[in-house]
Coordinates of C-alpha atoms in Angstrom, one line a residue:
M1 CA 4.1 -16.0 -21.1
A2 CA 0.8 -16.7 -19.4
Q3 CA -0.4 -20.3 -19.7
S4 CA -4.1 -21.2 -19.5
F5 CA -5.6 -24.0 -17.6
K6 CA -6.6 -25.7 -20.9
S7 CA -3.0 -25.6 -22.3
L8 CA -1.5 -27.0 -19.0
A9 CA -4.2 -29.6 -18.2
G10 CA -4.2 -30.8 -21.8
R11 CA -0.7 -32.2 -21.3
A12 CA -1.7 -34.2 -18.2
L13 CA -1.0 -37.9 -18.3
R14 CA -3.4 -40.6 -17.2
T15 CA -1.0 -41.9 -14.6
A16 CA -0.9 -40.8 -11.0
D17 CA 2.5 -39.3 -11.6
G18 CA 1.2 -37.4 -14.6
K19 CA -1.7 -36.0 -12.7
S20 CA 0.6 -35.0 -9.9
D21 CA 3.0 -33.3 -12.3
S22 CA 0.1 -31.5 -14.0
R23 CA -1.1 -30.3 -10.6
K24 CA 2.3 -28.9 -9.7
R25 CA 2.5 -27.1 -13.0
L26 CA -0.9 -25.5 -12.5
I27 CA -0.1 -24.4 -9.0
G28 CA 3.2 -22.9 -10.2
A29 CA 1.3 -21.1 -13.0
V30 CA -1.2 -19.6 -10.5
R31 CA 1.6 -18.3 -8.3
A32 CA 3.5 -16.9 -11.3
A33 CA 0.3 -15.2 -12.6
A34 CA -0.2 -13.7 -9.1
Q35 CA 3.3 -12.4 -9.1
R36 CA 2.9 -10.8 -12.5
T37 CA -0.2 -8.9 -11.3
G38 CA 1.5 -7.8 -8.0
L39 CA -1.0 -9.9 -5.9
A40 CA 0.3 -10.7 -2.4
D41 CA -0.1 -14.2 -1.0
D42 CA -2.8 -13.2 1.4
D43 CA -4.7 -11.4 -1.3
R44 CA -4.3 -14.4 -3.6
R45 CA -5.7 -16.7 -1.0
A46 CA -8.7 -14.4 -0.5
L47 CA -9.3 -14.3 -4.2
Q48 CA -9.1 -18.1 -4.4
A49 CA -11.7 -18.4 -1.7
Q50 CA -13.9 -16.0 -3.5
I51 CA -13.6 -18.0 -6.8
T52 CA -13.7 -21.5 -5.5
G53 CA -14.7 -21.4 -1.8
K54 CA -11.3 -22.7 -0.9
S55 CA -8.4 -20.5 0.1
S56 CA -5.7 -23.1 -0.3
L57 CA -4.5 -24.4 -3.7
S58 CA -3.7 -27.7 -2.1
D59 CA -7.4 -28.3 -1.3
M60 CA -8.6 -27.6 -4.8
T61 CA -9.3 -29.9 -7.7
L62 CA -7.5 -29.4 -11.0
A63 CA -10.6 -27.7 -12.4
E64 CA -10.8 -25.3 -9.5
I65 CA -7.1 -24.4 -9.8
G66 CA -7.7 -23.8 -13.4
R67 CA -10.5 -21.4 -12.7
V68 CA -8.2 -19.4 -10.5
L69 CA -5.5 -19.4 -13.2
D70 CA -7.8 -18.3 -16.0
H71 CA -9.2 -15.6 -13.7
L72 CA -5.7 -14.2 -13.1
N73 CA -4.8 -14.5 -16.8
R74 CA -7.8 -12.4 -17.7
G75 CA -6.1 -9.5 -16.0
W76 CA -7.2 -9.4 -12.4
Q77 CA -6.7 -6.0 -10.8
P78 CA -7.3 -5.0 -7.2
T79 CA -10.2 -2.5 -6.6
G80 CA -8.2 -0.4 -4.2
N81 CA -8.1 2.5 -6.5
R82 CA -11.8 2.6 -7.2
A83 CA -13.7 5.6 -5.7
T84 CA -16.2 3.2 -4.0
T85 CA -13.6 1.5 -1.9
P86 CA -12.5 4.5 0.2
K87 CA -16.2 5.5 0.4
I88 CA -17.1 2.2 2.0
R89 CA -14.2 2.5 4.4
A90 CA -15.1 6.1 5.3
L91 CA -18.7 5.2 6.0
W92 CA -17.6 2.3 8.3
W93 CA -15.3 4.7 10.2
T94 CA -18.3 7.1 10.5
L95 CA -20.3 4.3 12.1
Y96 CA -17.3 3.7 14.4
W97 CA -16.9 7.4 15.4
I98 CA -20.6 7.7 16.3
G99 CA -20.7 4.5 18.2
A100 CA -22.7 2.3 15.9
V101 CA -19.9 -0.3 15.6
N102 CA -17.0 -1.0 17.9
D103 CA -14.4 -2.3 15.5
A104 CA -13.0 -0.2 12.7
S105 CA -10.3 -2.7 11.7
P106 CA -9.9 -3.9 8.1
R107 CA -10.9 -7.3 9.3
A108 CA -14.2 -6.1 10.6
I109 CA -14.9 -4.2 7.4
D110 CA -14.0 -7.3 5.4
A111 CA -16.3 -9.5 7.5
W112 CA -19.2 -7.2 6.9
V113 CA -18.5 -7.0 3.2
K114 CA -18.4 -10.8 3.0
R115 CA -21.8 -11.0 4.7
Q116 CA -23.3 -8.4 2.4
S117 CA -21.8 -9.5 -0.9
G118 CA -20.0 -12.8 -0.6
C119 CA -16.7 -11.1 -1.6
A120 CA -13.8 -12.2 0.6
S121 CA -12.5 -8.7 1.1
L122 CA -13.3 -5.1 0.4
R123 CA -10.4 -5.0 -2.1
F124 CA -12.4 -7.4 -4.4
V125 CA -15.6 -5.4 -4.4
D126 CA -16.5 -4.0 -7.8
H127 CA -18.6 -1.0 -8.6
A128 CA -21.8 -3.0 -9.0
A129 CA -21.5 -4.7 -5.7
A130 CA -20.3 -1.5 -3.9
A131 CA -23.4 0.6 -4.7
P132 CA -25.9 -1.3 -2.5
M133 CA -23.3 -1.6 0.2
I134 CA -22.8 2.2 0.3
E135 CA -26.5 2.7 0.5
A136 CA -26.8 0.2 3.3
L137 CA -24.0 1.9 5.3
K138 CA -25.6 5.3 4.8
S139 CA -28.9 4.0 6.0
W140 CA -27.2 2.5 9.0
A141 CA -25.5 5.8 9.7
S142 CA -28.9 7.6 9.3
R143 CA -30.4 5.4 12.0
A144 CA -27.4 6.2 14.2
G145 CA -28.1 10.0 13.9
V146 CA -26.4 11.2 10.7
R147 CA -28.8 13.5 8.7
W148 CA -27.4 13.2 5.1
P149 CA -27.9 16.3 3.0
S150 CA -30.2 16.2 -0.1
A151 CA -29.6 17.9 -3.4
E152 CA -32.0 20.6 -2.2
D153 CA -29.8 21.1 0.9
L154 CA -26.8 21.5 -1.3
N155 CA -28.5 24.0 -3.6
A156 CA -29.5 26.1 -0.6
A157 CA -26.1 26.0 1.0
Q158 CA -24.5 27.0 -2.3
I159 CA -26.4 30.3 -2.4
G160 CA -23.9 31.7 0.1
H161 CA -21.1 29.3 -0.6
A162 CA -21.0 28.5 -4.3
A163 CA -17.9 26.3 -4.1
L164 CA -19.4 23.9 -1.6
T165 CA -19.7 20.3 -2.8
M166 CA -21.9 17.4 -1.7
Q167 CA -18.9 15.6 -0.4
Q168 CA -18.1 18.5 1.9
L169 CA -21.7 18.8 3.0
E170 CA -21.8 15.1 3.8
R171 CA -18.7 15.5 6.0
H172 CA -20.4 18.4 7.8
A173 CA -23.3 16.1 8.5
V174 CA -21.0 13.5 10.1
I175 CA -19.3 16.2 12.2
R176 CA -22.7 17.5 13.4
A177 CA -23.8 13.9 14.3
I178 CA -20.7 13.3 16.4
A179 CA -21.0 16.7 18.0
E180 CA -24.6 15.9 19.0
Q181 CA -23.5 12.7 20.6
L182 CA -20.9 14.8 22.6
I183 CA -23.6 17.4 23.6
D184 CA -26.0 14.6 24.7
R185 CA -23.3 13.2 27.0
G186 CA -22.6 16.6 28.5
D187 CA -19.1 16.8 27.1
M188 CA -19.7 19.8 24.9
R189 CA -22.1 22.7 24.7
F190 CA -24.4 23.4 21.8
N191 CA -22.4 24.4 18.8
G192 CA -19.2 24.3 20.9
H193 CA -17.6 21.9 18.4
L194 CA -17.0 24.7 15.9
P195 CA -14.8 26.9 18.1
Y196 CA -13.2 23.7 19.5
L197 CA -12.2 22.5 16.0
R198 CA -11.0 25.9 14.9
S199 CA -8.7 26.2 17.9
A200 CA -7.5 22.6 18.0
L201 CA -6.9 22.3 14.2
G202 CA -6.2 25.9 13.3
L203 CA -9.1 26.0 10.9
G204 CA -10.6 29.1 9.3
A205 CA -13.5 31.0 10.7
N206 CA -15.8 30.0 7.8
Q207 CA -16.5 26.3 8.3
W208 CA -18.1 26.1 4.9
A209 CA -14.7 26.8 3.4
W210 CA -13.0 24.0 5.1
T211 CA -11.4 21.6 2.7
A212 CA -12.2 17.9 2.5
H213 CA -8.9 17.2 4.2
E214 CA -9.7 19.6 7.0
L215 CA -13.1 18.2 7.4
D216 CA -11.7 14.6 7.7
A217 CA -9.3 15.8 10.4
A218 CA -12.3 17.4 12.2
I219 CA -14.3 14.2 12.0
K220 CA -11.3 12.2 13.4
L221 CA -10.7 14.6 16.3
L222 CA -14.4 14.6 17.4
G223 CA -14.7 10.9 16.7
K224 CA -11.7 10.1 19.0
R225 CA -13.2 12.3 21.7
H226 CA -16.5 10.5 21.4
R227 CA -14.9 7.0 21.4
R228 CA -13.0 7.9 24.6
L229 CA -16.3 8.7 26.3
L230 CA -17.8 5.5 25.1
D231 CA -14.8 3.5 26.4
L232 CA -15.2 5.2 29.8
E233 CA -18.9 4.4 29.9
A234 CA -18.1 0.8 29.0
T235 CA -15.5 0.4 31.7
G236 CA -17.3 2.5 34.3

């Protein structure tokens, strides 16, 4: 049964031994609550840093440990299943593939998230905090060459391809931006990315019918090719 900070701290004695015992009970309760919610130790420490500014329970006051405990008892859940989390991750990878950032690791994403929102990790970002970050990443990608489609662009594209979605059209925009980087570097002829992708990935002749999964594979293939060029330029 979950125990709150109030119920545990209320039994603390005024002696040093009593306070030490109360502290141990609180720390034990935090760890038990984390286990109940399936929170790994690294994630728990990140959450503790977000709540109190301290990642270690041993560095916290009783009140700070209590804040962590009560937060966990309110039913903390990771945000990994939220639609916004993969969107942020995908946009960061877009920046990596086009050369706007040089580190696509989770640690690099988390560092940027922390600077933007104060959240210790992407997994702790809620919908309200994610929305401005998504817009910031899209603006960054725009400056790096991605021309994001508008609602009017989608309506026009759907005249001949009614099933096309905005998500697919945005992926096409990323593909086009990476291809333009390759063309500018003399690695690919104009529109040469389309036959290349069809051949390399076995995609259909109509690129507008490519699925989201196929488009993601195309982005990754072109992105890797572009990153190899960037690496050669850096070392050359």
